[in-house]
């Protein structure tokens, strides 16, 4: 009989074991899972449930409550467009429209080749640079519609 | 050799996204390469506040204020300023009113009216070096509390100071501490709300990034006062830099014996853990926040019992916001009476605002309470961008109200803002001009509140959605006057029936805008027009035949083929096909296309 493939790294398993008996551990553990794997899959949720002895329903309750947790795999390059108030007033939505016309994906979608995914976020705290977008953690400030093709091409 | 110059490089999130780290590295390398490595000290500080002009580099002792610096400028800064002693003119901040370049920070309008208590160290010290915090009187207050003051003395000092909670509600801090102190329980907790969820607010993030020790010191003082030994900082996971700096600061404080067991040999134990938020606005509400620290869904709980009686794991918990904590050490060191003299009688002290939107100088400003909105927007903020007309300023985020031009001279404090239908909130201040549609902005905020409603209580869950549907009608030209009455009835039900402040205050942006901008709602309801040209369903794009030269650029850009016309002949838009995407207007080089 073949062993089931281990989805968590030994570092992650060590982290979970350290937090196992701490009160209020669940959100911290889910953060760690997502930071390692990019999202929290059903398989990962099952494994966390088993490791810390918490019902799967409770884990899903938490995952679906908080916007930060992703339950589907994001693209290789996750694009975040800020739609906080300052960015909204300065044209954040037009960036979303432009990305839609360039890549054919709307908010919450992923391109067919899995290269890009798009999400709208609330205020990443660079309001002085509005409108702001980030790709894979790199921040682009005072972005105009015209700059979008150039920015995206860096990641193709 | 002695240090001749200090070069301060802004390391806040805003400037870091504009490559300030590369500037810092280049300055270090250039100083070394040009042989002055041991004469200058390059320091990466927290936010300077003047985000509009970032990345910012300040050189002491000349106090030269360089703006919009690029990594490649490092070489010139070292060779000119440091070695030859000549300021690099082209990078100095330009005061256009005086038609001269200036070096001195004190000459800059943006800073003149500011008064920094909370941000006293931001932009001055390296937040990752505890010695720099200590050198500026850091941890003196803790020492005083541990050895020279009784818990009652501390609370009395806070009472004299008159400090009110800076998270938005403005509850007297001394009372909160006193309630928690009075509880007879062996286990108590201290908690810090760093879940800054208001879209358009970044005061707390900048404070934590620029001066993390002040929050740690404030919390430890509270622990000693109320008899708690464990603290929690609940911080947004979206703030990685702030989390990192807190972790570094806590480790250094432990190493120096300022956090952990037997602090400074006093026998008092206190430690802090970080807990991450996960993007839920409602977790800024105190009971929801405590639920989230416990690892649950962040749903608010009925009060009483208040957290001071039954908080984290049913134990008495004292919860304050980042900015409140940052005020505590200063009040203890300089005295409550000193603090009470700043600001207004209703609200002593200062307030930090994130000034953003259609204002020239976006950034972080700290002013004494009682400063007027006009002073902040026009003197500090430099007025409206692009010579446009002011329309509104919004404070308090999704819970606050829109403030019109007639109220610009209102002195800002907790009471003053409530009196004009807004609220202090956490400190976002967003300026709108004539290009912004009030109805659209009200819809934006409501959309946010509806999306962030936890769904636990019906007034908030159903009421918010119903209000949003009505606004949807307005912006698509289907509104009626009866809808206004419905808005008032639903809003009232939400205000009195919702379990927490999210539902109770969600109608505020809508209600305040209805009050002050009735004509704009009328235009949407009666004339079916959007005066600002924002609401897509109420506008039409028109080509001016006098300006159109028939270049065909717009027709080629139109994604639905709504534009017809031959080369070098006037073009026209077929409104029945047009999807109002605005691509034509953006592509026209002759300004021939306008919105009606």
XYZ file of C-alpha atoms in Angstrom:
752
model
C 0.000 0.000 0.000
C 1.428 3.398 -0.973
C 1.790 6.136 1.615
C -0.458 9.138 1.130
C 1.638 12.053 -0.143
C 2.534 14.500 2.617
C 1.128 17.940 1.743
C 2.637 19.869 4.664
C 6.355 20.578 5.008
C 8.107 19.463 8.157
C 8.412 23.130 9.147
C 4.655 23.566 8.917
C 4.013 20.394 10.872
C 6.387 21.599 13.568
C 4.545 24.937 13.711
C 1.174 23.249 14.059
C 2.436 20.962 16.798
C 3.833 23.941 18.698
C 0.505 25.751 18.527
C -1.599 22.652 19.042
C -2.432 23.225 22.682
C -2.440 27.013 22.716
C -5.862 28.590 23.134
C -7.013 30.497 20.066
C -4.619 28.705 17.727
C -6.845 28.066 14.721
C -6.494 31.366 12.847
C -2.728 31.450 13.393
C -2.397 27.915 12.022
C -4.545 28.661 8.966
C -2.380 31.720 8.249
C 0.699 29.522 8.310
C -0.885 26.947 5.995
C -1.886 29.646 3.522
C 1.497 31.340 3.618
C 3.183 28.040 2.744
C 0.727 26.652 0.200
C -0.860 29.824 -1.167
C -4.377 28.768 -0.160
C -6.188 26.394 2.167
C -7.431 23.404 0.185
C -10.006 20.904 1.412
C -7.159 18.470 1.851
C -5.207 20.940 4.004
C -8.293 21.736 6.081
C -8.847 18.010 6.669
C -5.281 17.616 7.801
C -5.450 20.602 10.197
C -8.711 19.225 11.628
C -7.024 15.910 12.307
C -3.845 17.409 13.746
C -5.442 19.787 16.250
C -8.615 17.801 16.789
C -11.080 20.480 15.718
C -14.188 19.680 13.629
C -13.839 20.405 9.910
C -17.071 22.431 10.107
C -15.450 24.802 12.579
C -12.463 25.254 10.252
C -14.733 26.000 7.296
C -16.697 28.400 9.471
C -13.537 30.384 10.092
C -12.197 30.100 6.515
C -15.393 31.440 4.979
C -15.792 34.233 7.523
C -12.475 35.942 6.890
C -11.732 37.557 3.519
C -8.023 36.946 3.830
C -8.279 33.179 3.510
C -8.326 31.716 0.030
C -9.912 28.348 -0.632
C -8.912 28.064 -4.274
C -5.447 28.167 -5.728
C -4.401 31.664 -6.846
C -2.502 32.301 -10.096
C 1.302 32.276 -10.263
C 1.036 36.057 -10.103
C -1.768 37.284 -7.915
C -2.819 40.818 -8.826
C -4.367 42.878 -6.065
C -6.100 46.098 -6.990
C -6.823 48.333 -4.025
C -10.413 49.534 -3.843
C -10.113 51.344 -0.516
C -11.712 54.783 -0.448
C -8.727 56.813 -1.612
C -7.949 54.410 -4.467
C -11.615 54.156 -5.414
C -11.890 57.936 -5.750
C -8.720 58.078 -7.809
C -9.810 55.476 -10.330
C -9.066 52.047 -8.843
C -12.058 50.598 -10.667
C -10.715 51.668 -14.046
C -7.639 49.522 -13.328
C -9.895 46.514 -12.776
C -11.637 47.258 -16.094
C -8.319 47.532 -17.889
C -7.067 44.242 -16.458
C -10.318 42.652 -17.590
C -9.760 43.875 -21.125
C -6.072 42.859 -21.097
C -6.301 39.452 -19.454
C -9.986 38.634 -19.687
C -10.334 38.074 -15.952
C -12.542 39.855 -13.465
C -12.312 40.012 -9.682
C -11.962 36.531 -8.214
C -10.962 34.944 -11.543
C -7.827 33.223 -12.714
C -6.474 33.076 -16.275
C -6.743 29.728 -18.094
C -2.989 29.221 -18.075
C -2.945 29.888 -14.325
C -0.472 32.751 -14.715
C -2.599 35.547 -13.257
C -5.401 35.860 -10.769
C -7.142 39.069 -9.772
C -8.525 40.176 -6.447
C -9.833 43.438 -5.060
C -8.434 44.421 -1.676
C -9.333 47.063 0.882
C -6.675 49.585 1.623
C -3.140 48.317 1.719
C -2.204 51.543 3.479
C -0.379 53.412 0.718
C -3.169 55.944 0.251
C -0.620 58.605 -0.667
C 0.184 56.540 -3.770
C -3.426 55.975 -4.858
C -4.494 54.236 -6.987
C -2.377 51.278 -6.000
C -2.053 47.711 -7.223
C 0.298 44.906 -6.258
C 1.512 41.869 -8.145
C 3.101 39.095 -6.136
C 3.860 41.555 -3.348
C 5.442 44.249 -5.529
C 3.592 47.546 -5.120
C 2.782 49.878 -8.027
C 1.590 53.353 -7.071
C -0.187 56.174 -8.935
C -1.038 53.670 -11.647
C -2.844 54.811 -14.785
C -4.813 52.617 -17.168
C -2.147 53.168 -19.817
C 0.586 51.685 -17.617
C -1.249 48.387 -17.087
C -0.061 46.555 -20.238
C 3.538 47.504 -19.423
C 3.231 46.368 -15.813
C 1.620 43.060 -16.771
C 4.207 42.348 -19.460
C 6.912 42.151 -16.781
C 5.254 38.988 -15.499
C 4.510 37.223 -18.790
C 36.139 59.493 13.151
C 33.043 61.117 14.569
C 29.730 61.021 12.789
C 29.183 64.285 10.859
C 25.838 63.639 9.259
C 22.793 61.541 9.895
C 20.873 60.473 6.830
C 17.295 59.475 7.627
C 15.548 57.402 4.969
C 11.796 56.814 5.254
C 11.068 53.125 5.668
C 7.262 53.313 5.909
C 5.140 51.107 3.675
C 4.388 53.941 1.245
C 8.029 54.880 0.670
C 9.187 51.257 0.748
C 6.866 50.549 -2.168
C 8.691 53.327 -4.002
C 12.007 51.549 -3.433
C 13.237 53.404 -0.348
C 15.046 50.265 0.773
C 17.152 50.424 -2.380
C 17.894 54.091 -1.636
C 19.016 53.082 1.856
C 21.276 50.315 0.531
C 22.707 52.588 -2.156
C 23.452 55.353 0.373
C 25.320 52.878 2.550
C 27.299 51.552 -0.399
C 28.034 55.035 -1.816
C 29.182 56.409 1.542
C 31.575 53.480 1.782
C 32.747 53.790 -1.825
C 33.354 57.536 -1.544
C 35.340 57.094 1.648
C 32.958 58.669 4.153
C 31.444 55.452 5.488
C 32.545 56.239 9.032
C 31.420 59.877 8.939
C 27.763 59.347 8.165
C 25.133 57.215 9.751
C 22.333 56.066 7.484
C 19.142 55.246 9.382
C 15.959 53.675 8.088
C 13.122 55.345 10.014
C 9.354 55.069 10.180
C 6.916 57.208 8.216
C 7.612 60.956 7.850
C 3.959 61.514 7.053
C 4.419 63.453 3.822
C 3.556 60.408 1.695
C 2.611 62.471 -1.359
C 6.264 63.460 -1.804
C 7.855 60.097 -1.012
C 10.355 58.567 -0.914
C 11.757 61.059 1.570
C 15.362 61.439 2.734
C 16.331 63.887 5.449
C 19.932 64.834 6.230
C 20.931 66.174 9.640
C 22.218 68.488 11.073
C 21.320 70.707 8.065
C 17.731 69.444 8.226
C 17.670 69.132 4.434
C 14.398 67.665 3.272
C 14.784 65.746 0.025
C 11.679 64.466 -1.733
C 10.853 61.984 -4.500
C 14.338 60.564 -4.237
C 15.346 57.743 -6.559
C 17.865 54.967 -5.820
C 20.275 56.403 -8.410
C 20.306 59.749 -6.534
C 22.327 58.199 -3.700
C 25.639 58.857 -5.413
C 24.971 62.582 -5.827
C 23.616 62.969 -2.272
C 26.849 61.583 -0.894
C 29.259 63.381 -3.256
C 27.503 66.758 -3.165
C 25.808 67.073 0.202
C 28.060 64.992 2.408
C 31.450 65.538 0.812
C 31.188 69.012 -0.734
C 28.617 70.361 1.699
C 26.318 71.573 -1.096
C 22.643 70.709 -0.983
C 21.275 68.873 -3.984
C 18.885 71.587 -5.138
C 16.875 69.564 -7.594
C 15.732 67.143 -4.882
C 14.778 69.703 -2.238
C 11.114 70.206 -1.508
C 9.765 73.163 -3.449
C 7.510 75.626 -1.686
C 5.726 77.076 -4.673
C 4.260 79.998 -2.771
C 7.678 81.355 -1.924
C 9.124 80.434 -5.300
C 12.169 79.052 -3.618
C 13.586 75.725 -2.734
C 13.727 75.010 0.929
C 15.709 72.763 3.083
C 14.178 73.248 6.492
C 11.348 71.040 7.611
C 9.992 73.893 9.755
C 9.363 75.977 6.643
C 7.099 73.401 5.059
C 3.395 74.234 5.371
C 2.578 70.555 5.646
C 4.387 70.388 9.000
C 3.828 73.898 10.415
C 0.462 73.292 12.048
C 1.203 69.781 13.179
C 1.901 68.813 16.760
C 3.403 65.404 17.259
C 2.809 63.316 20.353
C 1.821 59.945 18.940
C 4.166 60.305 15.966
C 6.916 61.917 18.074
C 9.466 59.306 17.057
C 8.209 58.452 13.571
C 10.761 59.623 11.059
C 13.364 60.290 13.751
C 14.463 56.920 15.049
C 15.309 53.541 13.653
C 12.316 51.496 14.808
C 14.397 48.335 14.787
C 16.869 49.710 17.311
C 15.634 49.890 20.908
C 18.545 52.139 21.929
C 17.186 54.933 19.763
C 13.794 54.699 21.461
C 15.436 54.717 24.894
C 17.572 57.716 23.903
C 14.369 59.683 23.331
C 13.051 59.004 26.852
C 11.706 55.585 25.913
C 10.728 53.273 28.788
C 11.149 56.101 31.312
C 7.412 56.041 31.890
C 7.457 52.311 32.553
C 10.239 52.733 35.074
C 8.249 55.449 36.818
C 5.144 53.247 36.945
C 7.064 50.235 38.233
C 8.912 52.006 41.033
C 7.389 55.383 41.827
C 3.672 55.165 41.152
C 0.824 53.111 42.529
C -1.840 51.775 40.151
C -4.219 54.430 41.469
C -1.652 57.138 40.718
C -1.495 55.975 37.104
C -5.254 56.029 36.725
C -5.443 59.439 38.396
C -2.859 60.766 35.932
C -4.872 59.469 32.982
C -7.967 61.059 34.458
C -6.255 64.439 34.773
C -4.996 64.058 31.196
C -8.526 63.414 29.971
C -7.320 60.967 27.306
C -10.211 59.462 25.327
C -9.967 56.249 23.299
C -8.630 56.944 19.804
C -10.276 53.957 18.139
C -13.336 56.016 17.342
C -15.803 55.968 20.202
C -13.800 58.252 22.485
C -14.496 56.439 25.757
C -12.409 57.856 28.644
C -9.319 55.692 28.915
C -8.938 56.015 32.677
C -12.445 54.616 33.207
C -11.775 51.589 31.066
C -8.553 50.881 32.967
C -10.274 51.453 36.283
C -13.140 49.045 35.495
C -10.664 46.333 34.593
C -8.520 47.061 37.629
C -11.519 46.775 39.967
C -12.321 43.222 38.855
C -11.248 40.578 41.343
C -9.630 37.959 39.157
C -6.218 36.368 39.170
C -6.068 36.334 35.405
C -6.582 39.515 33.408
C -5.522 40.507 29.906
C -4.392 43.599 28.047
C -5.199 43.800 24.345
C -4.248 46.139 21.537
C -6.552 46.760 18.614
C -4.337 47.081 15.537
C -6.996 45.784 13.155
C -7.162 48.989 11.194
C -9.941 48.091 8.797
C -11.305 51.461 7.731
C -10.443 51.708 4.016
C -8.376 54.868 3.810
C -6.827 54.837 7.262
C -3.212 53.969 7.975
C -2.344 55.866 11.150
C -1.961 52.766 13.304
C 0.116 50.926 10.749
C 2.510 53.870 10.477
C 2.764 54.204 14.250
C 3.628 50.523 14.640
C 6.092 50.659 11.757
C 7.751 53.843 12.973
C 7.671 53.434 16.740
C 6.643 49.960 17.914
C 8.111 50.341 21.413
C 5.680 53.064 22.412
C 2.787 50.595 22.057
C 4.671 47.880 23.932
C 5.498 50.339 26.730
C 1.908 51.599 26.935
C 0.543 48.072 27.201
C 3.068 47.072 29.858
C 2.147 50.135 31.930
C -1.494 49.061 31.694
C -0.592 45.511 32.715
C 1.070 46.791 35.887
C -1.820 49.130 36.617
C -4.701 46.693 36.229
C -2.855 43.569 37.392
C -2.469 41.683 34.100
C 0.524 39.623 33.011
C -0.329 38.836 29.423
C -1.044 41.104 26.488
C -2.184 40.450 22.928
C -1.719 42.611 19.875
C -4.362 41.850 17.282
C -2.996 43.122 13.980
C -4.044 42.883 10.343
C -2.200 40.187 8.437
C -2.102 42.701 5.567
C 0.551 44.699 7.486
C 3.659 42.488 7.209
C 6.154 45.297 7.834
C 4.401 46.410 11.024
C 4.269 42.795 12.240
C 7.967 42.359 11.547
C 8.926 45.546 13.408
C 6.758 44.575 16.370
C 8.430 41.181 16.534
C 11.882 42.764 16.430
C 10.885 45.314 19.077
C 9.437 42.680 21.416
C 12.555 40.530 21.117
C 14.789 43.519 21.912
C 12.608 44.570 24.844
C 12.838 41.041 26.278
C 16.585 41.059 25.860
C 16.814 44.355 27.789
C 14.590 43.054 30.572
C 11.788 45.439 29.646
C 9.348 42.691 28.751
C 8.928 39.185 30.145
C 9.755 37.942 33.641
C 10.718 40.294 36.461
C 10.767 43.501 34.408
C 13.697 45.727 35.458
C 14.007 43.660 38.611
C 10.659 44.888 39.894
C 9.212 41.407 40.260
C 6.468 42.257 37.762
C 5.950 39.818 34.859
C 4.351 40.859 31.596
C 4.614 39.537 28.062
C 2.888 40.131 24.750
C 1.845 37.827 21.909
C 0.872 38.792 18.387
C -2.359 37.467 16.913
C -3.148 38.026 13.253
C -6.397 39.334 11.886
C -7.663 37.947 8.615
C -9.438 40.722 6.811
C -12.737 41.194 8.612
C -13.736 44.816 9.243
C -16.151 43.807 12.002
C -13.187 42.587 14.056
C -12.423 46.224 14.844
C -15.456 45.974 17.149
C -14.174 44.998 20.570
C -16.206 41.874 21.277
C -15.701 40.582 17.719
C -11.971 41.232 18.036
C -11.779 39.193 21.228
C -13.693 36.358 19.547
C -11.152 36.424 16.750
C -8.171 36.301 19.133
C -9.794 33.211 20.588
C -9.719 31.712 17.081
C -13.433 31.912 16.298
C -15.501 33.645 13.633
C -15.438 37.325 14.532
C -19.055 37.875 15.470
C -19.901 40.617 17.992
C -21.401 39.628 21.332
C -24.090 41.453 23.300
C -22.778 43.888 25.938
C -22.946 43.804 28.955
C -20.903 42.035 30.075
C -18.258 44.424 28.837
C -14.740 43.151 28.104
C -13.550 44.880 31.282
C -15.642 42.326 33.172
C -15.660 39.330 30.841
C -13.341 39.601 27.885
C -10.796 37.150 26.504
C -11.606 33.643 27.683
C -14.145 35.225 30.035
C -11.423 37.081 31.927
C -11.342 40.866 32.528
C -9.659 42.465 29.508
C -8.523 46.014 28.860
C -8.626 46.747 25.143
C -7.334 49.953 23.572
C -6.411 51.075 20.101
C -2.796 51.605 18.899
C -3.005 55.394 19.012
C -4.379 55.353 22.558
C -1.501 53.142 23.712
C 1.020 55.443 22.033
C -0.239 58.392 24.106
C 0.161 56.616 27.450
C 3.971 56.759 27.951
C 4.054 60.492 27.140
C 1.264 61.262 29.596
C 3.103 59.402 32.348
C 6.453 61.071 31.632
C 5.209 64.611 31.079
C 2.145 64.518 33.322
C -1.606 64.555 32.793
C -1.818 68.303 33.367
C 0.553 68.978 30.477
C -1.468 66.738 28.158
C -4.765 68.263 29.225
C -3.649 71.715 28.066
C -3.320 70.487 24.476
C -6.428 70.242 22.338
C -9.942 71.076 23.513
C -11.806 70.680 26.782
C -14.007 67.990 25.232
C -11.071 66.104 23.758
C -7.591 66.840 25.113
C -4.494 65.892 23.150
C -3.914 65.402 19.464
C -5.349 63.220 16.722
C -3.575 61.568 13.823
C -5.385 61.653 10.494
C -4.709 59.917 7.221
C -5.425 62.762 4.822
C -6.132 61.371 1.366
C -8.306 61.703 -1.710
C -8.395 64.812 -3.897
C -6.024 66.860 -1.794
C -2.591 68.086 -2.903
C -0.552 66.823 0.042
C -1.746 63.354 0.932
C -0.180 62.022 4.068
C -0.257 61.395 7.748
C -0.920 64.440 9.917
C -1.107 64.873 13.653
C -2.824 68.015 14.911
C -4.080 69.270 18.269
C -7.774 68.607 18.739
C -9.712 71.748 17.882
C -7.877 72.367 14.618
C -10.461 73.066 11.920
C -11.127 70.941 8.861
C -10.245 73.943 6.717
C -6.798 74.230 8.304
C -6.123 70.559 7.675
C -7.366 70.495 4.096
C -6.088 73.870 2.890
C -3.071 74.765 5.067
C -1.612 71.345 5.727
C -3.125 69.562 2.752
C -2.416 72.397 0.334
C -5.976 72.488 -1.037
C -7.699 70.544 -3.760
C -5.727 69.005 -6.626
C -6.005 70.332 -10.145
C -7.657 73.623 -9.143
C -11.011 71.859 -8.772
C -13.792 72.805 -6.386
C -14.097 71.195 -2.963
C -17.185 69.075 -2.565
C -16.996 67.071 0.654
C -14.725 65.612 3.264
C -15.508 62.276 4.856
C -14.342 61.334 8.322
C -14.950 58.147 10.256
C -14.943 55.849 7.225
C -17.947 53.557 6.662
C -19.307 54.615 10.072
C -18.832 58.335 9.611
C -20.459 61.114 7.680
C -19.836 63.443 4.791
C -19.097 67.030 5.684
C -19.953 69.875 3.355
C -18.268 73.227 2.708
C -20.444 75.138 5.196
C -19.004 73.087 8.061
C -15.333 73.392 7.153
C -14.653 75.733 10.046
C -15.817 73.214 12.619
C -13.098 72.579 15.197
C -12.329 68.885 15.166
C -12.956 66.941 18.331
C -15.239 64.094 19.332
C -18.204 66.374 20.119
C -17.653 68.738 17.193
C -17.743 66.042 14.548
C -20.782 64.306 16.061
C -22.625 67.622 16.070
C -22.344 67.886 12.285
C -23.457 64.317 11.654
C -20.074 62.676 11.291
C -17.722 61.117 13.796
C -14.066 60.996 14.709
C -13.659 57.348 13.826
C -10.174 56.006 13.681
C -8.859 58.947 11.663
C -9.396 58.593 7.946
C -10.067 61.912 6.265
C -10.974 61.677 2.628
C -11.406 64.749 0.502
C -13.715 64.798 -2.525
C -13.995 67.348 -5.290
C -16.553 68.237 -7.943
C -15.640 65.156 -9.995
C -16.924 62.846 -7.278
C -20.562 61.832 -7.089
C -21.963 61.940 -3.558
C -24.524 59.222 -4.265
C -21.840 56.991 -5.722
C -19.595 57.509 -2.680
C -22.485 56.783 -0.289
C -23.057 53.590 -2.264
C -19.364 52.748 -2.024
C -19.401 52.949 1.784
C -22.656 51.069 2.112
C -21.402 48.359 -0.198
C -18.439 48.012 2.120
C -20.589 47.750 5.261
C -22.937 45.236 3.626
C -20.016 43.126 2.531
C -18.470 43.283 5.994
C -21.652 42.668 7.980
C -21.119 39.456 9.914
C -24.756 38.509 9.339
C -25.509 37.704 12.946
C -28.296 40.243 13.530
C -31.137 40.964 11.121
C -31.268 44.803 11.221
C -27.721 45.026 9.928
C -27.852 42.076 7.530
C -31.207 42.841 5.907
C -31.314 46.598 6.492
C -27.953 47.232 4.881
C -28.843 45.187 1.823
C -32.189 46.999 1.442
C -30.509 50.407 1.628
C -28.010 49.312 -0.970
C -30.819 48.213 -3.302
C -32.372 51.661 -3.017
C -29.074 53.373 -3.831
C -28.735 51.024 -6.785
C -32.104 52.395 -7.988
C -30.877 55.979 -7.616
C -27.712 55.429 -9.584
C -29.552 53.689 -12.396
C -32.250 56.329 -12.717
C -35.111 54.404 -11.123
C -35.319 56.208 -7.771
C -38.474 57.830 -6.386
C -39.163 60.214 -3.533
C -40.805 57.424 -1.543
C -37.406 55.765 -1.462
C -36.092 58.629 0.666
C -38.732 57.868 3.326
C -37.819 54.206 3.174
C -34.162 55.072 3.688
C -35.022 56.999 6.832
C -37.188 54.202 8.248
C -34.700 51.428 7.518
C -31.799 53.493 8.842
C -33.629 54.142 12.076
C -34.277 50.428 12.539
C -30.593 49.710 11.960
C -29.478 52.402 14.389
C -31.613 51.158 17.248
C -31.764 47.452 16.487
C -28.284 46.388 15.440
C -26.143 44.464 17.876
C -22.906 46.331 17.268
C -21.574 49.630 15.998
C -21.112 48.326 12.453
C -24.861 48.052 11.879
C -25.720 51.035 14.040
C -23.460 53.363 12.091
C -23.610 51.866 8.581
C -26.362 54.312 7.472
C -24.276 57.377 8.506
C -22.573 58.164 5.185
C -25.929 57.892 3.442
C -27.917 59.913 5.987
C -25.339 62.706 6.249
C -25.075 63.011 2.482
C -28.866 63.105 2.152
C -28.890 65.989 4.589
C -26.168 68.110 3.045
C -26.398 67.149 -0.617
C -30.144 66.849 -1.144
C -29.837 68.568 -4.526
C -27.526 65.868 -5.812
C -29.990 63.160 -4.820
C -32.744 65.213 -6.464
C -30.741 65.308 -9.690
C -30.495 61.517 -9.657
C -34.156 60.969 -8.732
C -35.975 63.701 -10.657
C -33.731 64.645 -13.570
C -32.201 61.157 -13.864
C -28.829 62.827 -14.126
C -25.501 62.443 -12.367
C -23.985 65.949 -12.111
C -20.477 64.551 -11.547
C -20.762 62.169 -14.493
C -19.895 59.106 -12.404
C -23.049 56.993 -12.488
C -22.688 55.147 -15.770
C -26.345 54.493 -16.362
C -27.150 58.191 -16.155
C -24.570 59.555 -18.529
C -24.051 59.739 -22.272
C -20.818 60.278 -24.156
C -21.029 62.930 -26.846
C -18.558 63.931 -29.568
C -18.174 67.664 -30.104
C -18.402 68.129 -33.906
C -16.307 71.305 -33.708
C -13.392 69.533 -32.114
C -13.532 66.135 -33.854
C -11.102 65.896 -36.772
C -12.066 62.370 -37.800
C -8.859 60.620 -36.765
C -10.849 57.384 -36.078
C -8.906 56.717 -32.862
C -12.094 56.474 -30.795
C -13.907 54.254 -33.289
C -10.984 51.831 -33.270
C -10.939 51.755 -29.456
C -14.695 51.270 -28.986
C -15.172 47.634 -27.914
C -18.808 47.461 -29.107
C -18.642 49.369 -32.396
C -20.898 52.171 -31.195
C -18.921 54.902 -32.974
C -19.406 55.561 -36.669
C -17.836 58.020 -39.079
C -15.429 58.090 -41.991
C -11.794 59.149 -41.946
C -11.429 62.929 -41.633
C -15.212 63.252 -41.129
C -17.057 63.959 -37.877
C -17.788 60.900 -35.769
C -20.905 60.130 -33.724
C -21.706 57.758 -30.861
C -24.803 55.581 -30.941
C -26.065 55.839 -27.354
C -28.213 52.704 -27.702
C -25.120 50.548 -28.323
C -22.652 52.437 -26.055
C -21.695 50.594 -22.868
C -20.175 53.743 -21.328
C -16.757 52.287 -20.734
C -15.054 55.610 -21.458
C -12.430 54.077 -23.761
C -13.253 56.624 -26.480
C -12.762 59.577 -24.182
C -9.411 58.239 -23.005
C -8.248 57.703 -26.592
C -9.246 61.129 -27.966
C -6.272 63.469 -28.292
C -8.417 66.516 -29.111
C -10.697 66.582 -26.040
C -13.635 66.220 -28.402
C -15.505 63.690 -26.278
C -17.328 64.724 -23.140
C -19.812 63.295 -20.658
C -23.357 64.615 -20.374
